[in-house]
Amino acid sequence: MIPFSPIVRELPATIPFVGPEAIERRVGRPFDIRIGANESAFGVSPRAAEAMREAIATVSWYGDPEGHDLRTALAEHHGVEPGEVCLGAGIDELLGFVVRMLTEPGTPVVTSAGAYPTFNFHVSGAGARLVTVRYRDDHEDPDALAEAVRDTGAPLVYLANPDNPMGTWHGAQRVRAFIEGLPENVVLALDEAYMDFARDGTDWPMAPDDPRVLRLRTFSKAHGMAGARIGYCVGHRDLVTGLNKIRNHFGVNRIAQAGALASLRDREFVAGVKAEVEAGREEYARLAESLGLAALESATNFVAIDVGGGDRARALLKELEARGVFVRMPGVAPLDRCIRVTVGTAPERATFAAVLPEALAAAAATSSGT
């Protein structure tokens, strides 16, 4: 018998996401368009691509465990000190470190029901206890999160702003008021993966003088480096020191570090991606309206489209999948009345617009039993 730890022994054999590759293997063919995982459809900066190609020549070496050059550049970019920046293999890895740093078996941790599931995965993997609150009007609810923190004594709370899976957001003033209202012995993991696409008034300057907040960001979205696995967080020096005690010091490979550094400096490329995403969000909103559906206003690189109910959304996903289109949907009611569609390239958006009416009709027939 394998001597699993009690935590692992009791965990279900689940993963946060079923990848599009797994679906392709199941159905026996590739998707025609892949607009479900919120990856960038617009590739990487040419400067980043060149830097990564050059880095291949030294990939036999370990990456810099301190990530000195990239951390220094990020610190300059955000107006902070390098010791207030920590690198990780994407926000997912950093969330795992945060959970490990602040919890032990049985520790309550607060999040929203239906929010980013990888955070929950890490909490469960640590044996901590998830405490969830409901969304309010398709937004995460800071008031309910704060109340749950006070009621449970949780040392850790999670908030994504802008939000995944709904694409909604709170303004900077609202989030900062939420932070100010937290007890002194609480840390907010503030997931800002989509901040590059945020609306005016959402972001605010980094000022890592408050040990109650870690702000997590990524090169996976606007920078198009999801497969390279590189992200970072900015926080109080003592929090970053805690992360440095437990992080995987060789977890961020040298190719990713080189690409991220070059992409950070290519602001024109990122601005172009943001403009394409804005155009795509508007196209999706018009498409939804033309079909009698509603698109939620989004501050991310995807749009949640309300199709009228969870059963209909699940049927629609299957019909889109059968037509070679990969999208996803929220997993918790009432959010699951929506499908979540990443902004693709102009040709991908055109394909989606052509396929969606047919898939909707088929889904309606399936869900009505005709």
PDB file of N, CA and C in Angstrom, residues 37-43 161-163 167-169 192-203 217-225 269-281 297-303 342-344:
ATOM      1  N   ALA A  37      -9.408  29.069 -23.308  1.00  0.00           N
ATOM      2  CA  ALA A  37      -8.481  29.052 -22.176  1.00  0.00           C
ATOM      3  C   ALA A  37      -7.907  30.423 -21.846  1.00  0.00           C
ATOM      4  N   ASN A  38      -8.400  31.464 -22.499  1.00  0.00           N
ATOM      5  CA  ASN A  38      -7.939  32.835 -22.263  1.00  0.00           C
ATOM      6  C   ASN A  38      -6.464  33.029 -22.540  1.00  0.00           C
ATOM      7  N   GLU A  39      -5.936  32.209 -23.439  1.00  0.00           N
ATOM      8  CA  GLU A  39      -4.592  32.438 -23.961  1.00  0.00           C
ATOM      9  C   GLU A  39      -4.657  33.613 -24.938  1.00  0.00           C
ATOM     10  N   SER A  40      -3.525  34.226 -25.194  1.00  0.00           N
ATOM     11  CA  SER A  40      -3.501  35.276 -26.198  1.00  0.00           C
ATOM     12  C   SER A  40      -3.539  34.661 -27.590  1.00  0.00           C
ATOM     13  N   ALA A  41      -4.374  35.213 -28.440  1.00  0.00           N
ATOM     14  CA  ALA A  41      -4.432  34.768 -29.833  1.00  0.00           C
ATOM     15  C   ALA A  41      -3.422  35.505 -30.705  1.00  0.00           C
ATOM     16  N   PHE A  42      -2.645  36.404 -30.094  1.00  0.00           N
ATOM     17  CA  PHE A  42      -1.847  37.331 -30.890  1.00  0.00           C
ATOM     18  C   PHE A  42      -0.346  37.094 -30.747  1.00  0.00           C
ATOM     19  N   GLY A  43       0.017  35.934 -30.239  1.00  0.00           N
ATOM     20  CA  GLY A  43       1.413  35.557 -30.201  1.00  0.00           C
ATOM     21  C   GLY A  43       2.227  36.353 -29.192  1.00  0.00           C
ATOM     22  N   ASN A 161      -9.267  40.556  -9.643  1.00  0.00           N
ATOM     23  CA  ASN A 161      -9.784  41.812 -10.160  1.00  0.00           C
ATOM     24  C   ASN A 161      -8.870  42.321 -11.276  1.00  0.00           C
ATOM     25  N   PRO A 162      -9.367  42.347 -12.534  1.00  0.00           N
ATOM     26  CA  PRO A 162     -10.646  41.863 -13.044  1.00  0.00           C
ATOM     27  C   PRO A 162     -10.834  40.357 -12.810  1.00  0.00           C
ATOM     28  N   ASP A 163     -12.089  39.955 -12.878  1.00  0.00           N
ATOM     29  CA  ASP A 163     -12.460  38.612 -12.433  1.00  0.00           C
ATOM     30  C   ASP A 163     -12.449  37.586 -13.559  1.00  0.00           C
ATOM     31  N   GLY A 167     -15.330  38.204 -16.045  1.00  0.00           N
ATOM     32  CA  GLY A 167     -14.783  39.359 -16.744  1.00  0.00           C
ATOM     33  C   GLY A 167     -15.156  40.693 -16.125  1.00  0.00           C
ATOM     34  N   THR A 168     -15.863  40.663 -14.999  1.00  0.00           N
ATOM     35  CA  THR A 168     -16.282  41.889 -14.327  1.00  0.00           C
ATOM     36  C   THR A 168     -15.151  42.423 -13.453  1.00  0.00           C
ATOM     37  N   TRP A 169     -15.346  43.589 -12.872  1.00  0.00           N
ATOM     38  CA  TRP A 169     -14.262  44.204 -12.112  1.00  0.00           C
ATOM     39  C   TRP A 169     -14.817  45.205 -11.110  1.00  0.00           C
ATOM     40  N   GLU A 192      -4.326  39.754 -10.286  1.00  0.00           N
ATOM     41  CA  GLU A 192      -4.514  40.784 -11.301  1.00  0.00           C
ATOM     42  C   GLU A 192      -4.015  40.306 -12.668  1.00  0.00           C
ATOM     43  N   ALA A 193      -4.303  39.037 -12.970  1.00  0.00           N
ATOM     44  CA  ALA A 193      -3.824  38.449 -14.220  1.00  0.00           C
ATOM     45  C   ALA A 193      -4.284  39.222 -15.441  1.00  0.00           C
ATOM     46  N   TYR A 194      -5.463  39.849 -15.361  1.00  0.00           N
ATOM     47  CA  TYR A 194      -6.048  40.517 -16.528  1.00  0.00           C
ATOM     48  C   TYR A 194      -5.927  42.034 -16.454  1.00  0.00           C
ATOM     49  N   MET A 195      -5.065  42.533 -15.563  1.00  0.00           N
ATOM     50  CA  MET A 195      -5.002  43.984 -15.370  1.00  0.00           C
ATOM     51  C   MET A 195      -4.581  44.726 -16.631  1.00  0.00           C
ATOM     52  N   ASP A 196      -3.818  44.088 -17.517  1.00  0.00           N
ATOM     53  CA  ASP A 196      -3.429  44.764 -18.762  1.00  0.00           C
ATOM     54  C   ASP A 196      -4.636  45.157 -19.603  1.00  0.00           C
ATOM     55  N   PHE A 197      -5.771  44.478 -19.410  1.00  0.00           N
ATOM     56  CA  PHE A 197      -6.961  44.753 -20.219  1.00  0.00           C
ATOM     57  C   PHE A 197      -8.007  45.562 -19.449  1.00  0.00           C
ATOM     58  N   ALA A 198      -7.663  45.994 -18.250  1.00  0.00           N
ATOM     59  CA  ALA A 198      -8.652  46.589 -17.360  1.00  0.00           C
ATOM     60  C   ALA A 198      -9.127  47.953 -17.853  1.00  0.00           C
ATOM     61  N   ARG A 199     -10.302  48.330 -17.384  1.00  0.00           N
ATOM     62  CA  ARG A 199     -10.871  49.633 -17.697  1.00  0.00           C
ATOM     63  C   ARG A 199     -10.185  50.714 -16.854  1.00  0.00           C
ATOM     64  N   ASP A 200     -10.308  51.944 -17.311  1.00  0.00           N
ATOM     65  CA  ASP A 200      -9.744  53.062 -16.556  1.00  0.00           C
ATOM     66  C   ASP A 200     -10.300  53.071 -15.139  1.00  0.00           C
ATOM     67  N   GLY A 201      -9.426  53.366 -14.186  1.00  0.00           N
ATOM     68  CA  GLY A 201      -9.854  53.439 -12.801  1.00  0.00           C
ATOM     69  C   GLY A 201      -9.763  52.136 -12.040  1.00  0.00           C
ATOM     70  N   THR A 202      -9.267  51.074 -12.699  1.00  0.00           N
ATOM     71  CA  THR A 202      -9.153  49.777 -12.036  1.00  0.00           C
ATOM     72  C   THR A 202      -7.794  49.609 -11.365  1.00  0.00           C
ATOM     73  N   ASP A 203      -6.747  50.013 -12.026  1.00  0.00           N
ATOM     74  CA  ASP A 203      -5.394  49.843 -11.515  1.00  0.00           C
ATOM     75  C   ASP A 203      -5.014  51.027 -10.635  1.00  0.00           C
ATOM     76  N   ARG A 217       0.637  39.125 -10.868  1.00  0.00           N
ATOM     77  CA  ARG A 217       0.488  39.438 -12.289  1.00  0.00           C
ATOM     78  C   ARG A 217       1.204  38.389 -13.133  1.00  0.00           C
ATOM     79  N   THR A 218       0.953  38.447 -14.435  1.00  0.00           N
ATOM     80  CA  THR A 218       1.423  37.370 -15.298  1.00  0.00           C
ATOM     81  C   THR A 218       1.844  37.878 -16.663  1.00  0.00           C
ATOM     82  N   PHE A 219       2.692  37.086 -17.326  1.00  0.00           N
ATOM     83  CA  PHE A 219       3.037  37.312 -18.728  1.00  0.00           C
ATOM     84  C   PHE A 219       2.209  36.390 -19.641  1.00  0.00           C
ATOM     85  N   SER A 220       1.216  35.709 -19.085  1.00  0.00           N
ATOM     86  CA  SER A 220       0.452  34.728 -19.859  1.00  0.00           C
ATOM     87  C   SER A 220      -0.582  35.352 -20.778  1.00  0.00           C
ATOM     88  N   LYS A 221      -1.060  36.544 -20.465  1.00  0.00           N
ATOM     89  CA  LYS A 221      -2.205  37.100 -21.173  1.00  0.00           C
ATOM     90  C   LYS A 221      -1.775  38.094 -22.257  1.00  0.00           C
ATOM     91  N   ALA A 222      -1.639  39.360 -21.925  1.00  0.00           N
ATOM     92  CA  ALA A 222      -1.306  40.357 -22.952  1.00  0.00           C
ATOM     93  C   ALA A 222       0.049  40.097 -23.591  1.00  0.00           C
ATOM     94  N   HIS A 223       0.978  39.499 -22.836  1.00  0.00           N
ATOM     95  CA  HIS A 223       2.310  39.222 -23.375  1.00  0.00           C
ATOM     96  C   HIS A 223       2.361  37.909 -24.162  1.00  0.00           C
ATOM     97  N   GLY A 224       1.316  37.100 -24.100  1.00  0.00           N
ATOM     98  CA  GLY A 224       1.225  35.899 -24.922  1.00  0.00           C
ATOM     99  C   GLY A 224       2.180  34.785 -24.545  1.00  0.00           C
ATOM    100  N   MET A 225       2.563  34.693 -23.264  1.00  0.00           N
ATOM    101  CA  MET A 225       3.582  33.718 -22.867  1.00  0.00           C
ATOM    102  C   MET A 225       3.030  32.643 -21.934  1.00  0.00           C
ATOM    103  N   PHE A 269       4.058  46.547 -28.597  1.00  0.00           N
ATOM    104  CA  PHE A 269       3.408  45.274 -28.892  1.00  0.00           C
ATOM    105  C   PHE A 269       2.226  45.045 -27.960  1.00  0.00           C
ATOM    106  N   VAL A 270       2.432  45.239 -26.675  1.00  0.00           N
ATOM    107  CA  VAL A 270       1.357  45.011 -25.704  1.00  0.00           C
ATOM    108  C   VAL A 270       0.189  45.953 -25.971  1.00  0.00           C
ATOM    109  N   ALA A 271       0.477  47.192 -26.319  1.00  0.00           N
ATOM    110  CA  ALA A 271      -0.594  48.137 -26.645  1.00  0.00           C
ATOM    111  C   ALA A 271      -1.411  47.649 -27.840  1.00  0.00           C
ATOM    112  N   GLY A 272      -0.744  47.056 -28.816  1.00  0.00           N
ATOM    113  CA  GLY A 272      -1.459  46.516 -29.968  1.00  0.00           C
ATOM    114  C   GLY A 272      -2.373  45.361 -29.599  1.00  0.00           C
ATOM    115  N   VAL A 273      -1.897  44.490 -28.708  1.00  0.00           N
ATOM    116  CA  VAL A 273      -2.734  43.382 -28.239  1.00  0.00           C
ATOM    117  C   VAL A 273      -3.967  43.923 -27.522  1.00  0.00           C
ATOM    118  N   LYS A 274      -3.777  44.901 -26.672  1.00  0.00           N
ATOM    119  CA  LYS A 274      -4.896  45.480 -25.931  1.00  0.00           C
ATOM    120  C   LYS A 274      -5.923  46.081 -26.876  1.00  0.00           C
ATOM    121  N   ALA A 275      -5.471  46.727 -27.941  1.00  0.00           N
ATOM    122  CA  ALA A 275      -6.399  47.308 -28.907  1.00  0.00           C
ATOM    123  C   ALA A 275      -7.189  46.232 -29.637  1.00  0.00           C
ATOM    124  N   GLU A 276      -6.526  45.137 -30.006  1.00  0.00           N
ATOM    125  CA  GLU A 276      -7.217  44.022 -30.662  1.00  0.00           C
ATOM    126  C   GLU A 276      -8.264  43.413 -29.730  1.00  0.00           C
ATOM    127  N   VAL A 277      -7.910  43.265 -28.470  1.00  0.00           N
ATOM    128  CA  VAL A 277      -8.847  42.683 -27.506  1.00  0.00           C
ATOM    129  C   VAL A 277     -10.063  43.580 -27.325  1.00  0.00           C
ATOM    130  N   GLU A 278      -9.837  44.880 -27.251  1.00  0.00           N
ATOM    131  CA  GLU A 278     -10.956  45.806 -27.115  1.00  0.00           C
ATOM    132  C   GLU A 278     -11.899  45.696 -28.305  1.00  0.00           C
ATOM    133  N   ALA A 279     -11.342  45.610 -29.510  1.00  0.00           N
ATOM    134  CA  ALA A 279     -12.172  45.460 -30.706  1.00  0.00           C
ATOM    135  C   ALA A 279     -12.941  44.149 -30.668  1.00  0.00           C
ATOM    136  N   GLY A 280     -12.285  43.083 -30.218  1.00  0.00           N
ATOM    137  CA  GLY A 280     -12.944  41.785 -30.153  1.00  0.00           C
ATOM    138  C   GLY A 280     -14.061  41.746 -29.130  1.00  0.00           C
ATOM    139  N   ARG A 281     -13.864  42.389 -27.995  1.00  0.00           N
ATOM    140  CA  ARG A 281     -14.933  42.435 -26.988  1.00  0.00           C
ATOM    141  C   ARG A 281     -16.170  43.114 -27.555  1.00  0.00           C
ATOM    142  N   GLU A 297     -20.296  43.097 -19.746  1.00  0.00           N
ATOM    143  CA  GLU A 297     -19.200  44.008 -20.023  1.00  0.00           C
ATOM    144  C   GLU A 297     -17.934  43.460 -19.384  1.00  0.00           C
ATOM    145  N   SER A 298     -16.853  43.442 -20.132  1.00  0.00           N
ATOM    146  CA  SER A 298     -15.641  42.748 -19.714  1.00  0.00           C
ATOM    147  C   SER A 298     -14.456  43.695 -19.601  1.00  0.00           C
ATOM    148  N   ALA A 299     -13.575  43.394 -18.616  1.00  0.00           N
ATOM    149  CA  ALA A 299     -12.301  44.091 -18.471  1.00  0.00           C
ATOM    150  C   ALA A 299     -11.153  43.105 -18.623  1.00  0.00           C
ATOM    151  N   THR A 300     -11.377  42.037 -19.399  1.00  0.00           N
ATOM    152  CA  THR A 300     -10.397  40.975 -19.578  1.00  0.00           C
ATOM    153  C   THR A 300     -10.225  40.698 -21.071  1.00  0.00           C
ATOM    154  N   ASN A 301      -9.530  39.610 -21.403  1.00  0.00           N
ATOM    155  CA  ASN A 301      -9.390  39.239 -22.814  1.00  0.00           C
ATOM    156  C   ASN A 301     -10.405  38.188 -23.220  1.00  0.00           C
ATOM    157  N   PHE A 302     -11.499  38.112 -22.490  1.00  0.00           N
ATOM    158  CA  PHE A 302     -12.607  37.216 -22.828  1.00  0.00           C
ATOM    159  C   PHE A 302     -13.914  37.914 -22.508  1.00  0.00           C
ATOM    160  N   VAL A 303     -14.996  37.320 -22.994  1.00  0.00           N
ATOM    161  CA  VAL A 303     -16.338  37.847 -22.744  1.00  0.00           C
ATOM    162  C   VAL A 303     -17.221  36.697 -22.283  1.00  0.00           C
ATOM    163  N   THR A 342     -12.836  33.506 -25.244  1.00  0.00           N
ATOM    164  CA  THR A 342     -11.633  34.311 -25.383  1.00  0.00           C
ATOM    165  C   THR A 342     -11.686  35.121 -26.673  1.00  0.00           C
ATOM    166  N   VAL A 343     -11.174  36.338 -26.631  1.00  0.00           N
ATOM    167  CA  VAL A 343     -11.072  37.146 -27.847  1.00  0.00           C
ATOM    168  C   VAL A 343      -9.988  36.553 -28.735  1.00  0.00           C
ATOM    169  N   GLY A 344     -10.395  36.044 -29.888  1.00  0.00           N
ATOM    170  CA  GLY A 344      -9.459  35.484 -30.848  1.00  0.00           C
ATOM    171  C   GLY A 344      -9.043  36.501 -31.880  1.00  0.00           C
TER     172      GLY A 344
END
